[in-house]
PDB file of C-alpha atoms in Angstrom:
ATOM      1  CA  UNK A   1      80.987  97.564  82.684  1.00  0.00           C
ATOM      2  CA  UNK A   2      79.272  99.887  84.609  1.00  0.00           C
ATOM      3  CA  UNK A   3      82.044 102.055  86.904  1.00  0.00           C
ATOM      4  CA  UNK A   4      80.974 104.021  89.536  1.00  0.00           C
ATOM      5  CA  UNK A   5      83.232 107.506  90.697  1.00  0.00           C
ATOM      6  CA  UNK A   6      82.155 109.320  94.550  1.00  0.00           C
ATOM      7  CA  UNK A   7      83.807 111.499  96.908  1.00  0.00           C
ATOM      8  CA  UNK A   8      81.645 109.858  99.402  1.00  0.00           C
ATOM      9  CA  UNK A   9      82.548 112.447 101.746  1.00  0.00           C
ATOM     10  CA  UNK A  10      83.344 110.143 105.216  1.00  0.00           C
ATOM     11  CA  UNK A  11      79.619 108.773 104.347  1.00  0.00           C
ATOM     12  CA  UNK A  12      78.400 110.773 105.858  1.00  0.00           C
ATOM     13  CA  UNK A  13      74.770 110.939 104.427  1.00  0.00           C
ATOM     14  CA  UNK A  14      74.634 107.427 105.401  1.00  0.00           C
ATOM     15  CA  UNK A  15      70.707 106.582 105.384  1.00  0.00           C
ATOM     16  CA  UNK A  16      71.064 108.535 101.538  1.00  0.00           C
ATOM     17  CA  UNK A  17      74.380 106.843 100.290  1.00  0.00           C
ATOM     18  CA  UNK A  18      73.342 102.935 101.429  1.00  0.00           C
ATOM     19  CA  UNK A  19      69.717 103.550  99.292  1.00  0.00           C
ATOM     20  CA  UNK A  20      71.733 105.018  96.057  1.00  0.00           C
ATOM     21  CA  UNK A  21      73.874 101.708  96.496  1.00  0.00           C
ATOM     22  CA  UNK A  22      71.535  99.592  97.435  1.00  0.00           C
ATOM     23  CA  UNK A  23      69.203 100.741  93.911  1.00  0.00           C
ATOM     24  CA  UNK A  24      71.633 101.245  91.659  1.00  0.00           C
ATOM     25  CA  UNK A  25      73.856  97.959  90.685  1.00  0.00           C
ATOM     26  CA  UNK A  26      77.364  98.736  89.573  1.00  0.00           C
ATOM     27  CA  UNK A  27      80.605  96.829  88.575  1.00  0.00           C
ATOM     28  CA  UNK A  28      82.963  98.439  90.316  1.00  0.00           C
ATOM     29  CA  UNK A  29      83.244 101.638  92.634  1.00  0.00           C
ATOM     30  CA  UNK A  30      85.989 104.414  92.884  1.00  0.00           C
ATOM     31  CA  UNK A  31      85.491 106.517  96.318  1.00  0.00           C
ATOM     32  CA  UNK A  32      87.700 108.616  97.861  1.00  0.00           C
ATOM     33  CA  UNK A  33      87.260 109.925 102.074  1.00  0.00           C
ATOM     34  CA  UNK A  34      86.219 106.723 102.298  1.00  0.00           C
ATOM     35  CA  UNK A  35      86.964 105.520 105.680  1.00  0.00           C
ATOM     36  CA  UNK A  36      87.520 102.362 107.790  1.00  0.00           C
ATOM     37  CA  UNK A  37      88.345 101.046 111.404  1.00  0.00           C
ATOM     38  CA  UNK A  38      90.433  97.777 112.880  1.00  0.00           C
ATOM     39  CA  UNK A  39      88.449  97.891 115.898  1.00  0.00           C
ATOM     40  CA  UNK A  40      85.840  99.811 117.100  1.00  0.00           C
ATOM     41  CA  UNK A  41      83.406  99.337 114.120  1.00  0.00           C
ATOM     42  CA  UNK A  42      80.232  99.448 115.242  1.00  0.00           C
ATOM     43  CA  UNK A  43      80.480 102.734 116.943  1.00  0.00           C
ATOM     44  CA  UNK A  44      82.472 104.748 114.095  1.00  0.00           C
ATOM     45  CA  UNK A  45      79.104 103.454 111.488  1.00  0.00           C
ATOM     46  CA  UNK A  46      77.350 105.661 114.149  1.00  0.00           C
ATOM     47  CA  UNK A  47      78.647 108.854 112.763  1.00  0.00           C
ATOM     48  CA  UNK A  48      80.323 107.142 108.781  1.00  0.00           C
ATOM     49  CA  UNK A  49      78.646 104.455 106.147  1.00  0.00           C
ATOM     50  CA  UNK A  50      82.060 102.498 106.732  1.00  0.00           C
ATOM     51  CA  UNK A  51      83.725 101.074 104.191  1.00  0.00           C
ATOM     52  CA  UNK A  52      82.607  97.371 104.375  1.00  0.00           C
ATOM     53  CA  UNK A  53      79.394  98.729 104.777  1.00  0.00           C
ATOM     54  CA  UNK A  54      79.713 100.228 101.315  1.00  0.00           C
ATOM     55  CA  UNK A  55      80.772  96.594 100.651  1.00  0.00           C
ATOM     56  CA  UNK A  56      77.456  94.942 101.946  1.00  0.00           C
ATOM     57  CA  UNK A  57      74.849  97.564 100.079  1.00  0.00           C
ATOM     58  CA  UNK A  58      76.686  97.916  96.979  1.00  0.00           C
ATOM     59  CA  UNK A  59      77.398  93.651  96.715  1.00  0.00           C
ATOM     60  CA  UNK A  60      80.920  94.143  95.361  1.00  0.00           C
ATOM     61  CA  UNK A  61      83.123  91.450  97.431  1.00  0.00           C
ATOM     62  CA  UNK A  62      86.746  93.181  96.193  1.00  0.00           C
ATOM     63  CA  UNK A  63      88.589  95.313  96.998  1.00  0.00           C
ATOM     64  CA  UNK A  64      91.540  97.027  96.818  1.00  0.00           C
ATOM     65  CA  UNK A  65      91.762 100.084 100.049  1.00  0.00           C
ATOM     66  CA  UNK A  66      94.545 103.315 100.541  1.00  0.00           C
ATOM     67  CA  UNK A  67      94.870 105.527 103.217  1.00  0.00           C
ATOM     68  CA  UNK A  68      96.081 108.737 102.803  1.00  0.00           C
ATOM     69  CA  UNK A  69      95.906 109.118 106.611  1.00  0.00           C
ATOM     70  CA  UNK A  70      95.109 107.779 110.042  1.00  0.00           C
ATOM     71  CA  UNK A  71      93.270 109.700 113.141  1.00  0.00           C
ATOM     72  CA  UNK A  72      92.985 108.417 116.325  1.00  0.00           C
ATOM     73  CA  UNK A  73      89.403 107.926 117.552  1.00  0.00           C
ATOM     74  CA  UNK A  74      87.048 106.912 120.735  1.00  0.00           C
ATOM     75  CA  UNK A  75      90.774 106.076 122.004  1.00  0.00           C
ATOM     76  CA  UNK A  76      95.149 106.238 121.584  1.00  0.00           C
ATOM     77  CA  UNK A  77      94.463 102.292 120.193  1.00  0.00           C
ATOM     78  CA  UNK A  78      92.150 102.815 117.566  1.00  0.00           C
ATOM     79  CA  UNK A  79      92.855 104.797 114.453  1.00  0.00           C
ATOM     80  CA  UNK A  80      90.409 105.853 111.394  1.00  0.00           C
ATOM     81  CA  UNK A  81      92.157 105.774 108.351  1.00  0.00           C
ATOM     82  CA  UNK A  82      90.596 107.326 105.505  1.00  0.00           C
ATOM     83  CA  UNK A  83      91.262 107.093 101.645  1.00  0.00           C
ATOM     84  CA  UNK A  84      91.131 105.557  98.731  1.00  0.00           C
ATOM     85  CA  UNK A  85      89.019 102.547  98.115  1.00  0.00           C
ATOM     86  CA  UNK A  86      88.973 100.123  95.031  1.00  0.00           C
ATOM     87  CA  UNK A  87      85.646  97.968  95.234  1.00  0.00           C
ATOM     88  CA  UNK A  88      84.693  95.558  92.343  1.00  0.00           C
ATOM     89  CA  UNK A  89      82.194  92.919  90.937  1.00  0.00           C
ATOM     90  CA  UNK A  90      84.983  90.826  89.411  1.00  0.00           C
ATOM     91  CA  UNK A  91      88.119  89.803  90.812  1.00  0.00           C
ATOM     92  CA  UNK A  92      91.637  91.431  91.496  1.00  0.00           C
ATOM     93  CA  UNK A  93      94.498  90.480  89.620  1.00  0.00           C
ATOM     94  CA  UNK A  94      97.489  92.372  90.394  1.00  0.00           C
ATOM     95  CA  UNK A  95      97.203  96.013  93.065  1.00  0.00           C
ATOM     96  CA  UNK A  96      99.130  98.498  93.874  1.00  0.00           C
ATOM     97  CA  UNK A  97      99.574 101.514  95.309  1.00  0.00           C
ATOM     98  CA  UNK A  98     101.840 104.845  95.220  1.00  0.00           C
ATOM     99  CA  UNK A  99     102.909 107.606  97.614  1.00  0.00           C
ATOM    100  CA  UNK A 100     102.639 110.865  94.989  1.00  0.00           C
ATOM    101  CA  UNK A 101     103.053 113.516  97.877  1.00  0.00           C
ATOM    102  CA  UNK A 102     103.992 113.254 101.378  1.00  0.00           C
ATOM    103  CA  UNK A 103     103.904 110.506 103.766  1.00  0.00           C
ATOM    104  CA  UNK A 104     100.995 108.462 105.610  1.00  0.00           C
ATOM    105  CA  UNK A 105     101.200 110.003 108.753  1.00  0.00           C
ATOM    106  CA  UNK A 106      98.746 110.662 111.971  1.00  0.00           C
ATOM    107  CA  UNK A 107      96.497 113.298 112.142  1.00  0.00           C
ATOM    108  CA  UNK A 108      96.739 115.250 115.426  1.00  0.00           C
ATOM    109  CA  UNK A 109      95.861 118.970 113.838  1.00  0.00           C
ATOM    110  CA  UNK A 110      94.410 120.394 111.387  1.00  0.00           C
ATOM    111  CA  UNK A 111      98.625 121.544 110.126  1.00  0.00           C
ATOM    112  CA  UNK A 112      98.819 117.581 109.730  1.00  0.00           C
ATOM    113  CA  UNK A 113      95.353 117.482 107.953  1.00  0.00           C
ATOM    114  CA  UNK A 114      96.568 119.846 105.276  1.00  0.00           C
ATOM    115  CA  UNK A 115      99.873 118.092 104.828  1.00  0.00           C
ATOM    116  CA  UNK A 116      98.635 114.467 104.927  1.00  0.00           C
ATOM    117  CA  UNK A 117      99.229 112.616 102.329  1.00  0.00           C
ATOM    118  CA  UNK A 118      98.455 111.481  97.994  1.00  0.00           C
ATOM    119  CA  UNK A 119      98.506 108.145  96.720  1.00  0.00           C
ATOM    120  CA  UNK A 120      97.680 106.088  93.382  1.00  0.00           C
ATOM    121  CA  UNK A 121      96.123 103.899  93.598  1.00  0.00           C
ATOM    122  CA  UNK A 122      95.743 100.825  90.050  1.00  0.00           C
ATOM    123  CA  UNK A 123      92.948  97.437  90.534  1.00  0.00           C
ATOM    124  CA  UNK A 124      93.808  95.916  87.503  1.00  0.00           C
ATOM    125  CA  UNK A 125      90.740  93.253  87.299  1.00  0.00           C
ATOM    126  CA  UNK A 126      90.964  89.582  85.495  1.00  0.00           C
ATOM    127  CA  UNK A 127      89.827  91.246  82.399  1.00  0.00           C
ATOM    128  CA  UNK A 128      92.189  93.479  82.111  1.00  0.00           C
ATOM    129  CA  UNK A 129      90.906  96.305  82.860  1.00  0.00           C
ATOM    130  CA  UNK A 130      93.293  98.758  84.802  1.00  0.00           C
ATOM    131  CA  UNK A 131      90.919 101.115  87.032  1.00  0.00           C
ATOM    132  CA  UNK A 132      92.938 103.578  88.855  1.00  0.00           C
ATOM    133  CA  UNK A 133      91.558 105.966  91.622  1.00  0.00           C
ATOM    134  CA  UNK A 134      93.345 109.727  92.277  1.00  0.00           C
ATOM    135  CA  UNK A 135      92.464 112.140  95.353  1.00  0.00           C
ATOM    136  CA  UNK A 136      94.139 114.798  94.175  1.00  0.00           C
ATOM    137  CA  UNK A 137      95.996 116.908  95.843  1.00  0.00           C
ATOM    138  CA  UNK A 138      93.763 120.091  97.309  1.00  0.00           C
ATOM    139  CA  UNK A 139      94.506 123.889  96.949  1.00  0.00           C
ATOM    140  CA  UNK A 140      91.319 126.549  97.083  1.00  0.00           C
ATOM    141  CA  UNK A 141      91.407 127.046  94.172  1.00  0.00           C
ATOM    142  CA  UNK A 142      90.617 124.633  90.748  1.00  0.00           C
ATOM    143  CA  UNK A 143      93.192 125.715  89.096  1.00  0.00           C
ATOM    144  CA  UNK A 144      95.449 124.466  91.527  1.00  0.00           C
ATOM    145  CA  UNK A 145      99.334 125.845  91.879  1.00  0.00           C
ATOM    146  CA  UNK A 146     102.982 124.737  90.753  1.00  0.00           C
ATOM    147  CA  UNK A 147     102.848 121.642  93.585  1.00  0.00           C
ATOM    148  CA  UNK A 148      99.496 120.390  91.714  1.00  0.00           C
ATOM    149  CA  UNK A 149     100.951 119.955  89.093  1.00  0.00           C
ATOM    150  CA  UNK A 150     104.287 117.936  89.717  1.00  0.00           C
ATOM    151  CA  UNK A 151     102.241 115.325  92.006  1.00  0.00           C
ATOM    152  CA  UNK A 152      99.786 115.483  89.083  1.00  0.00           C
ATOM    153  CA  UNK A 153     103.047 114.852  86.676  1.00  0.00           C
ATOM    154  CA  UNK A 154     103.942 112.109  88.806  1.00  0.00           C
ATOM    155  CA  UNK A 155     100.727 110.041  88.368  1.00  0.00           C
ATOM    156  CA  UNK A 156     101.132 110.896  85.031  1.00  0.00           C
ATOM    157  CA  UNK A 157     103.945 109.083  84.672  1.00  0.00           C
ATOM    158  CA  UNK A 158     102.625 106.265  86.449  1.00  0.00           C
ATOM    159  CA  UNK A 159      99.804 105.783  84.146  1.00  0.00           C
ATOM    160  CA  UNK A 160     101.395 105.911  81.544  1.00  0.00           C
ATOM    161  CA  UNK A 161     102.806 102.574  81.942  1.00  0.00           C
ATOM    162  CA  UNK A 162      99.750 100.894  82.728  1.00  0.00           C
ATOM    163  CA  UNK A 163      99.213  97.719  79.803  1.00  0.00           C
ATOM    164  CA  UNK A 164      95.705  97.716  78.236  1.00  0.00           C
ATOM    165  CA  UNK A 165      92.435  99.862  79.089  1.00  0.00           C
ATOM    166  CA  UNK A 166      92.395 102.622  81.484  1.00  0.00           C
ATOM    167  CA  UNK A 167      89.569 103.663  83.323  1.00  0.00           C
ATOM    168  CA  UNK A 168      91.148 106.471  85.515  1.00  0.00           C
ATOM    169  CA  UNK A 169      88.709 107.911  88.411  1.00  0.00           C
ATOM    170  CA  UNK A 170      89.088 111.105  91.095  1.00  0.00           C
ATOM    171  CA  UNK A 171      87.937 113.573  92.224  1.00  0.00           C
ATOM    172  CA  UNK A 172      91.557 115.786  91.738  1.00  0.00           C
ATOM    173  CA  UNK A 173      90.780 119.068  93.028  1.00  0.00           C
ATOM    174  CA  UNK A 174      91.183 121.036  90.017  1.00  0.00           C
ATOM    175  CA  UNK A 175      88.482 121.408  86.773  1.00  0.00           C
ATOM    176  CA  UNK A 176      90.306 120.506  83.399  1.00  0.00           C
ATOM    177  CA  UNK A 177      91.195 123.958  82.164  1.00  0.00           C
ATOM    178  CA  UNK A 178      93.780 123.444  85.094  1.00  0.00           C
ATOM    179  CA  UNK A 179      97.305 123.618  84.520  1.00  0.00           C
ATOM    180  CA  UNK A 180      98.063 120.219  85.940  1.00  0.00           C
ATOM    181  CA  UNK A 181      95.183 118.451  84.119  1.00  0.00           C
ATOM    182  CA  UNK A 182      97.541 118.908  80.933  1.00  0.00           C
ATOM    183  CA  UNK A 183      99.556 116.070  82.429  1.00  0.00           C
ATOM    184  CA  UNK A 184      97.065 113.671  81.538  1.00  0.00           C
ATOM    185  CA  UNK A 185      95.277 114.795  77.822  1.00  0.00           C
ATOM    186  CA  UNK A 186      96.851 111.483  76.491  1.00  0.00           C
ATOM    187  CA  UNK A 187      93.261 110.009  78.186  1.00  0.00           C
ATOM    188  CA  UNK A 188      90.449 111.577  77.223  1.00  0.00           C
ATOM    189  CA  UNK A 189      88.378 113.490  80.087  1.00  0.00           C
ATOM    190  CA  UNK A 190      84.637 111.902  80.192  1.00  0.00           C
ATOM    191  CA  UNK A 191      84.081 115.656  82.737  1.00  0.00           C
ATOM    192  CA  UNK A 192      84.966 117.591  79.887  1.00  0.00           C
ATOM    193  CA  UNK A 193      83.613 116.424  76.701  1.00  0.00           C
ATOM    194  CA  UNK A 194      80.474 116.220  77.941  1.00  0.00           C
ATOM    195  CA  UNK A 195      80.118 119.167  78.746  1.00  0.00           C
ATOM    196  CA  UNK A 196      80.102 119.274  83.130  1.00  0.00           C
ATOM    197  CA  UNK A 197      80.612 122.356  84.591  1.00  0.00           C
ATOM    198  CA  UNK A 198      79.456 121.543  88.087  1.00  0.00           C
ATOM    199  CA  UNK A 199      79.845 118.461  90.375  1.00  0.00           C
ATOM    200  CA  UNK A 200      79.923 119.473  93.682  1.00  0.00           C
ATOM    201  CA  UNK A 201      76.535 118.987  96.125  1.00  0.00           C
ATOM    202  CA  UNK A 202      76.448 122.453  97.702  1.00  0.00           C
ATOM    203  CA  UNK A 203      75.773 120.797 101.165  1.00  0.00           C
ATOM    204  CA  UNK A 204      79.583 121.768 101.556  1.00  0.00           C
ATOM    205  CA  UNK A 205      80.667 124.582  98.443  1.00  0.00           C
ATOM    206  CA  UNK A 206      78.738 126.669  96.497  1.00  0.00           C
ATOM    207  CA  UNK A 207      79.309 127.200  93.059  1.00  0.00           C
ATOM    208  CA  UNK A 208      80.202 125.045  90.564  1.00  0.00           C
ATOM    209  CA  UNK A 209      83.437 124.262  90.000  1.00  0.00           C
ATOM    210  CA  UNK A 210      83.361 120.099  87.906  1.00  0.00           C
ATOM    211  CA  UNK A 211      86.789 118.584  90.027  1.00  0.00           C
ATOM    212  CA  UNK A 212      85.635 114.892  89.886  1.00  0.00           C
ATOM    213  CA  UNK A 213      86.119 113.490  86.699  1.00  0.00           C
ATOM    214  CA  UNK A 214      86.474 110.038  84.658  1.00  0.00           C
ATOM    215  CA  UNK A 215      89.377 109.427  82.309  1.00  0.00           C
ATOM    216  CA  UNK A 216      89.753 106.604  79.698  1.00  0.00           C
ATOM    217  CA  UNK A 217      92.266 105.471  77.151  1.00  0.00           C
ATOM    218  CA  UNK A 218      91.613 104.183  73.521  1.00  0.00           C
ATOM    219  CA  UNK A 219      91.624 101.064  74.288  1.00  0.00           C
ATOM    220  CA  UNK A 220      88.011 101.453  76.357  1.00  0.00           C
ATOM    221  CA  UNK A 221      84.820 101.896  74.287  1.00  0.00           C
ATOM    222  CA  UNK A 222      82.362 104.615  75.911  1.00  0.00           C
ATOM    223  CA  UNK A 223      78.984 103.962  75.566  1.00  0.00           C
ATOM    224  CA  UNK A 224      77.180 106.543  78.531  1.00  0.00           C
ATOM    225  CA  UNK A 225      78.531 108.573  80.687  1.00  0.00           C
ATOM    226  CA  UNK A 226      75.734 111.092  83.435  1.00  0.00           C
ATOM    227  CA  UNK A 227      76.549 113.487  86.293  1.00  0.00           C
ATOM    228  CA  UNK A 228      73.828 111.616  89.232  1.00  0.00           C
ATOM    229  CA  UNK A 229      71.433 113.861  90.829  1.00  0.00           C
ATOM    230  CA  UNK A 230      71.149 111.450  94.008  1.00  0.00           C
ATOM    231  CA  UNK A 231      72.325 113.693  96.869  1.00  0.00           C
ATOM    232  CA  UNK A 232      74.614 111.189  98.270  1.00  0.00           C
ATOM    233  CA  UNK A 233      78.172 113.540  99.471  1.00  0.00           C
ATOM    234  CA  UNK A 234      79.569 116.854  99.038  1.00  0.00           C
ATOM    235  CA  UNK A 235      80.337 115.815  95.747  1.00  0.00           C
ATOM    236  CA  UNK A 236      77.696 114.673  93.325  1.00  0.00           C
ATOM    237  CA  UNK A 237      78.447 110.440  92.172  1.00  0.00           C
ATOM    238  CA  UNK A 238      79.516 110.320  87.784  1.00  0.00           C
ATOM    239  CA  UNK A 239      78.792 106.981  86.563  1.00  0.00           C
ATOM    240  CA  UNK A 240      80.083 105.538  83.143  1.00  0.00           C
ATOM    241  CA  UNK A 241      79.345 102.161  81.265  1.00  0.00           C
ATOM    242  CA  UNK A 242      82.532 100.882  79.431  1.00  0.00           C
ATOM    243  CA  UNK A 243      83.015  97.854  76.895  1.00  0.00           C
ATOM    244  CA  UNK A 244      86.964  96.879  76.477  1.00  0.00           C
TER     245      UNK A 244
END
């Protein structure tokens, strides 16, 4: 199986992102900062690549969505959702979404944005693979803080409760050396194992920060892992090929 991890940055790099998805074949995609809307779909697509467009470009039919916050756009009645999405070539047998910090709300101010909800998303595929997707609690330091540790502890406890093979993906907003990552030491952090020192594309932030991760448990055999150079977001794409 070939799995993609990508913070899509609301699909701002429209043409490049869709071409990238059209040109590659993935079995599973884990995304953060994905956007969708119930109404005004075409209007939203003038500005961003939506989840529906990503589904069409990738050819992946099965999905699980988990919104972290909403924003009124175009009118008071139209809410654009932003959150985590798992797309899969094979059917999703079970799914769960757990709040691990704050509550879902409509963003009306900068303060609302910094206090939005954080969720942990799990999709168990028909073949038994647990696909875990998480956008980590953000602080302006890749080492995080005490809250980062508390949130990741909640995440780790949920992941520990899963049976069978696990692949966990996400923009965790922290590097492997951060104290919060010790909560996940029961998994293999491939970003760290393969010596990746940067997962940012340079479009938004300067410097090297390896804040995007793919982790696996011992029930997963890793065939290949790498970070791609395609500029499709402010984050780079991580790809792992596995056998379970």
